[in-house]
PDB file of C-alpha atoms in Angstrom:
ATOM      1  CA  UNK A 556      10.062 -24.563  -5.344  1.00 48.00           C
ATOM      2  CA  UNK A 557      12.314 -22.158  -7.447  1.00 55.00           C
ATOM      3  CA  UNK A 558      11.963 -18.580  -6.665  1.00 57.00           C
ATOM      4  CA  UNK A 559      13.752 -15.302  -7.894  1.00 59.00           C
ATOM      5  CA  UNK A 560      14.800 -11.920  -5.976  1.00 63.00           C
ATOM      6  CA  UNK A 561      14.326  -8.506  -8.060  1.00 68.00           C
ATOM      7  CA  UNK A 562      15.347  -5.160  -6.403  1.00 77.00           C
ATOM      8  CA  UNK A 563      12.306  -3.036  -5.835  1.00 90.00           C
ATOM      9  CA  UNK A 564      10.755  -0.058  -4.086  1.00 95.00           C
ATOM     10  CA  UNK A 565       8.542   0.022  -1.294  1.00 97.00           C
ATOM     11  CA  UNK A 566       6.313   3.270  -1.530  1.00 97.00           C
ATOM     12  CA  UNK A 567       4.102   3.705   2.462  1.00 97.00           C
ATOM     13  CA  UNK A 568       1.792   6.476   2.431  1.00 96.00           C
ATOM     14  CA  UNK A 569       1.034   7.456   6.407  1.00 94.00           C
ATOM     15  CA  UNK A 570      -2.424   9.328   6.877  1.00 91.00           C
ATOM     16  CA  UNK A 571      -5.541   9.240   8.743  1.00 88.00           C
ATOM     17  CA  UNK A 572      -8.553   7.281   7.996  1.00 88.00           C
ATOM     18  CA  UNK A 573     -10.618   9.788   8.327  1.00 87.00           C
ATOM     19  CA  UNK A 574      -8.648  11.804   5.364  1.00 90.00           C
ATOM     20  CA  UNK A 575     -10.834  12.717   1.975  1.00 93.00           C
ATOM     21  CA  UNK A 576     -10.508  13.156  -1.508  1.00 94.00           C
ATOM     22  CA  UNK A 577     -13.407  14.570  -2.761  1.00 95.00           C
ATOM     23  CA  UNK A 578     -15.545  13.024  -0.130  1.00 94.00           C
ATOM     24  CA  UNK A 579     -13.689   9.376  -0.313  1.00 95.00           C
ATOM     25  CA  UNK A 580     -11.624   7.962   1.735  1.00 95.00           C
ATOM     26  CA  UNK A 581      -8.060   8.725   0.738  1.00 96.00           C
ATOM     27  CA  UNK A 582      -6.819   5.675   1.449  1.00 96.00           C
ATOM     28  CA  UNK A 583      -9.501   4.139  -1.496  1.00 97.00           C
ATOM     29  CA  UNK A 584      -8.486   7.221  -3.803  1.00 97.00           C
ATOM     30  CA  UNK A 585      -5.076   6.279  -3.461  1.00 97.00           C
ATOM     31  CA  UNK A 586      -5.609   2.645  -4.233  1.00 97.00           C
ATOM     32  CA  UNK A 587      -7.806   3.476  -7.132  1.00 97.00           C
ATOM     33  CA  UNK A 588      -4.945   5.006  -8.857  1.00 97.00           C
ATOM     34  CA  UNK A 589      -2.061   2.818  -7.890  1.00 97.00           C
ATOM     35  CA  UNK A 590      -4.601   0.099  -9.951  1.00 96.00           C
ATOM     36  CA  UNK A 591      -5.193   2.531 -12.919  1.00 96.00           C
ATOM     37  CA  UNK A 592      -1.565   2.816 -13.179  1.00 96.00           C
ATOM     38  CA  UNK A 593      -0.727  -0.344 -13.892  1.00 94.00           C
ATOM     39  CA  UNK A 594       1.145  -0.990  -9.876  1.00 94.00           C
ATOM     40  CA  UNK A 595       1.875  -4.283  -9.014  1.00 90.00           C
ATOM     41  CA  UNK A 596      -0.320  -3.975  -6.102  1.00 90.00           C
ATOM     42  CA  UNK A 597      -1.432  -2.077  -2.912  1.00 95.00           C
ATOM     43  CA  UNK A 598      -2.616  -2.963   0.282  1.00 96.00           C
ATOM     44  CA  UNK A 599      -4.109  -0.491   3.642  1.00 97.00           C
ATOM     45  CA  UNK A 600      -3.339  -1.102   7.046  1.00 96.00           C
ATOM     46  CA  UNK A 601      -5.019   0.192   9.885  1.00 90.00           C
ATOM     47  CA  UNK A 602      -3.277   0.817  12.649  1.00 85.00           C
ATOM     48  CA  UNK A 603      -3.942   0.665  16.259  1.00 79.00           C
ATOM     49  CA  UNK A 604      -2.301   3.161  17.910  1.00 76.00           C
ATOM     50  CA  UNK A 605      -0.255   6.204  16.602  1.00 74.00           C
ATOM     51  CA  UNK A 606       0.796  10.128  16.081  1.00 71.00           C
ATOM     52  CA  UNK A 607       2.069  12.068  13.618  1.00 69.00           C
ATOM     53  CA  UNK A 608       3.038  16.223  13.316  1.00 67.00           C
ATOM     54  CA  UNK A 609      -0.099  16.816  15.507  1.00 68.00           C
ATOM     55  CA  UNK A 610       1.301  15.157  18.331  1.00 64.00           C
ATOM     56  CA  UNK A 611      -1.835  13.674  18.958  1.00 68.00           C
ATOM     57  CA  UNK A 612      -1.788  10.411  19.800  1.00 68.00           C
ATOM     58  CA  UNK A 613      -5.051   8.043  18.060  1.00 66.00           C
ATOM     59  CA  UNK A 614      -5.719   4.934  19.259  1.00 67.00           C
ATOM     60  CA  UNK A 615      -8.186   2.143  19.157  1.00 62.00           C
ATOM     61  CA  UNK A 616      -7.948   1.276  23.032  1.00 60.00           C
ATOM     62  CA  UNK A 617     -11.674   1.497  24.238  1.00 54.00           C
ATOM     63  CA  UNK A 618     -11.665   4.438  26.867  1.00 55.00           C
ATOM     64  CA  UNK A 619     -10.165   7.123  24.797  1.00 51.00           C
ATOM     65  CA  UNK A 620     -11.246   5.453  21.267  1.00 53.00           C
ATOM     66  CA  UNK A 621     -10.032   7.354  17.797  1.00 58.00           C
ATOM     67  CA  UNK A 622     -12.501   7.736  15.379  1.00 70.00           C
ATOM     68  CA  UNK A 623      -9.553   8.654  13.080  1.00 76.00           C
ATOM     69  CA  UNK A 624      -6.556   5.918  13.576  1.00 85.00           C
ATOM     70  CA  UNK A 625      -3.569   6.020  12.021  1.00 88.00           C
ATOM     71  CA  UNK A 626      -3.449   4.473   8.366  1.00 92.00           C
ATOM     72  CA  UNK A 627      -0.387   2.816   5.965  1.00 95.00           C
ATOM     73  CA  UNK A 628      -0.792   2.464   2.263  1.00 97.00           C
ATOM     74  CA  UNK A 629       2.087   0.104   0.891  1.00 97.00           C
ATOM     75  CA  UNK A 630       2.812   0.047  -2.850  1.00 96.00           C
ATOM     76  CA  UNK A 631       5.727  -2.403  -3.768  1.00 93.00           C
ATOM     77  CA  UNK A 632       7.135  -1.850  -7.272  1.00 92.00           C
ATOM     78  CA  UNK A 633      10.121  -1.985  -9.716  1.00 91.00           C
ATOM     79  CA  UNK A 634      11.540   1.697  -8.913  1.00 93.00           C
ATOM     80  CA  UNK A 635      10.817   3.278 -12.551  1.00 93.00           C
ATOM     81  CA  UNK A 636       6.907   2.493 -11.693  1.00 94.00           C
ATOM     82  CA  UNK A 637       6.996   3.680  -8.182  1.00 96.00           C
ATOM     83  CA  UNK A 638       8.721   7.076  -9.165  1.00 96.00           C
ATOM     84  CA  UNK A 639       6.245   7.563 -12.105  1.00 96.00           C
ATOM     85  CA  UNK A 640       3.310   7.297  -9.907  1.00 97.00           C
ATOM     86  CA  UNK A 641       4.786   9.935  -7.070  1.00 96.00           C
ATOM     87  CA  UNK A 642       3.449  12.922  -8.822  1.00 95.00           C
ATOM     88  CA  UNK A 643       0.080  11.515  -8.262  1.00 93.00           C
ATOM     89  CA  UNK A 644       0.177  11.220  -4.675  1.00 92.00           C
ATOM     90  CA  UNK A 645       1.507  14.865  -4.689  1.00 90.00           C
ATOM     91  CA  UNK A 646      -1.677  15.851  -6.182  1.00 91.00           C
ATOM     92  CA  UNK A 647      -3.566  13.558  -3.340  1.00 93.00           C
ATOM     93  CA  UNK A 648      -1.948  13.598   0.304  1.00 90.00           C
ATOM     94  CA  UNK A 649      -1.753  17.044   2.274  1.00 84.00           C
ATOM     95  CA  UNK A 650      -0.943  16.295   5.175  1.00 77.00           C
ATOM     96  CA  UNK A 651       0.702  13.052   5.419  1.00 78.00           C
ATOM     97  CA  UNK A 652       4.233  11.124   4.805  1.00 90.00           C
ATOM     98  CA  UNK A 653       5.060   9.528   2.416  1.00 95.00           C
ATOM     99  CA  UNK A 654       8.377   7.045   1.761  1.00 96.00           C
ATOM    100  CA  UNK A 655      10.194   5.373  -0.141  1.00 97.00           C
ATOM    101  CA  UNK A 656      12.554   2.783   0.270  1.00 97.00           C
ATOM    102  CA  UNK A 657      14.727   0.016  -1.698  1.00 95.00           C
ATOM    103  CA  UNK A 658      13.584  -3.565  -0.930  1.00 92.00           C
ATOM    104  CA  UNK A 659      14.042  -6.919  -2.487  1.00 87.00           C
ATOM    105  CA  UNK A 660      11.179  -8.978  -3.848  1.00 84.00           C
ATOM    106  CA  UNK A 661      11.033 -12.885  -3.567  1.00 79.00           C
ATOM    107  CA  UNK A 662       8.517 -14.231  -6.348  1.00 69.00           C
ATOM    108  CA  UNK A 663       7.370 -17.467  -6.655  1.00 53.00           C
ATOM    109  CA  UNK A 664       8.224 -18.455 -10.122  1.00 56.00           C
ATOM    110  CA  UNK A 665       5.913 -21.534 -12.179  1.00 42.00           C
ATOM    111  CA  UNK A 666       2.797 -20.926 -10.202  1.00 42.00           C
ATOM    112  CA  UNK A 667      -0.609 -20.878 -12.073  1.00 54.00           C
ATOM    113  CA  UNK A 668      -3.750 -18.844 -11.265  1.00 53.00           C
ATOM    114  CA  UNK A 669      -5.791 -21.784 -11.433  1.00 54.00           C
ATOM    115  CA  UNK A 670      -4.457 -24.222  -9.160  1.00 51.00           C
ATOM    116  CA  UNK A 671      -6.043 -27.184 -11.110  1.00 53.00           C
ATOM    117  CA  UNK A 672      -3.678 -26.044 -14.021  1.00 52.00           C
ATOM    118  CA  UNK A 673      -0.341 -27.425 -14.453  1.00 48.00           C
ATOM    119  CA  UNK A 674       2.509 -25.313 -14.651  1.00 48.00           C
ATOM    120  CA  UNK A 675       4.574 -25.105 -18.238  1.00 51.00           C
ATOM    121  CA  UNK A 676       6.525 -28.223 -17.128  1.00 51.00           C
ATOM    122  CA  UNK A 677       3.521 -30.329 -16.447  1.00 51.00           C
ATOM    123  CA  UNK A 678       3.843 -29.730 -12.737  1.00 50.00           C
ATOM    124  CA  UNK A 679       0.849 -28.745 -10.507  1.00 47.00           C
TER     125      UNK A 679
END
């Protein structure tokens, strides 16, 4: 298996799931436009437990049950993309954090999207 490391950024947008954009989740709006840009990818997590400038803590536990958990948005890029799509999420996220953060990518190098393809050395 051969495999390659770039240098990357990792872009996390904190919020609430219960945060809109134009009556839409944010999260989704978010995603929406990291696609139309061109990103590499982006993926939402919801978390269990959490609190942010509130102080309130939201949680998932089943006697004091959030209806609006804590939620992560995770963009990983090469840095010129990243940085291009920041004014965006200025535009988008009110109340929230956002980061950024160098990180290193490991991609799998020769692999096909149809796994009953060979690779360009005849490999599967």
């Amino acid at each position: 298996m051969t495999f390659r490391t770039d240098g990357a950024l990792r872009l996390t947008v904190y919020l609430g799931e219960n945060d809109t954009w134009h009556h839409r989740p944010l999260y989704s709006e978010i995603v929406r436009r990291a696609h139309a840009a061109g990103l590499a990818g982006a993926s939402v997590f919801r978390g269990v437990e959490g609190f942010g400038a509130t102080s309130r803590i939201h949680t998932s536990r089943l006697l004091s049950l959030s209806e609006d958990l804590p939620v992560a948005v995770v963009v990983v890029d090469a840095a010129e993309r990243v940085r291009a799509f920041l004014p965006q999420l200025g535009e988008l996220v009110g109340d929230g954090l956002v980061t950024v953060e160098e990180c290193e990518v490991v991609r799998y190098v020769g692999r096909t999207a149809d796994p009953d393809q060979t690779d360009p050395e005849g490999k599967k």
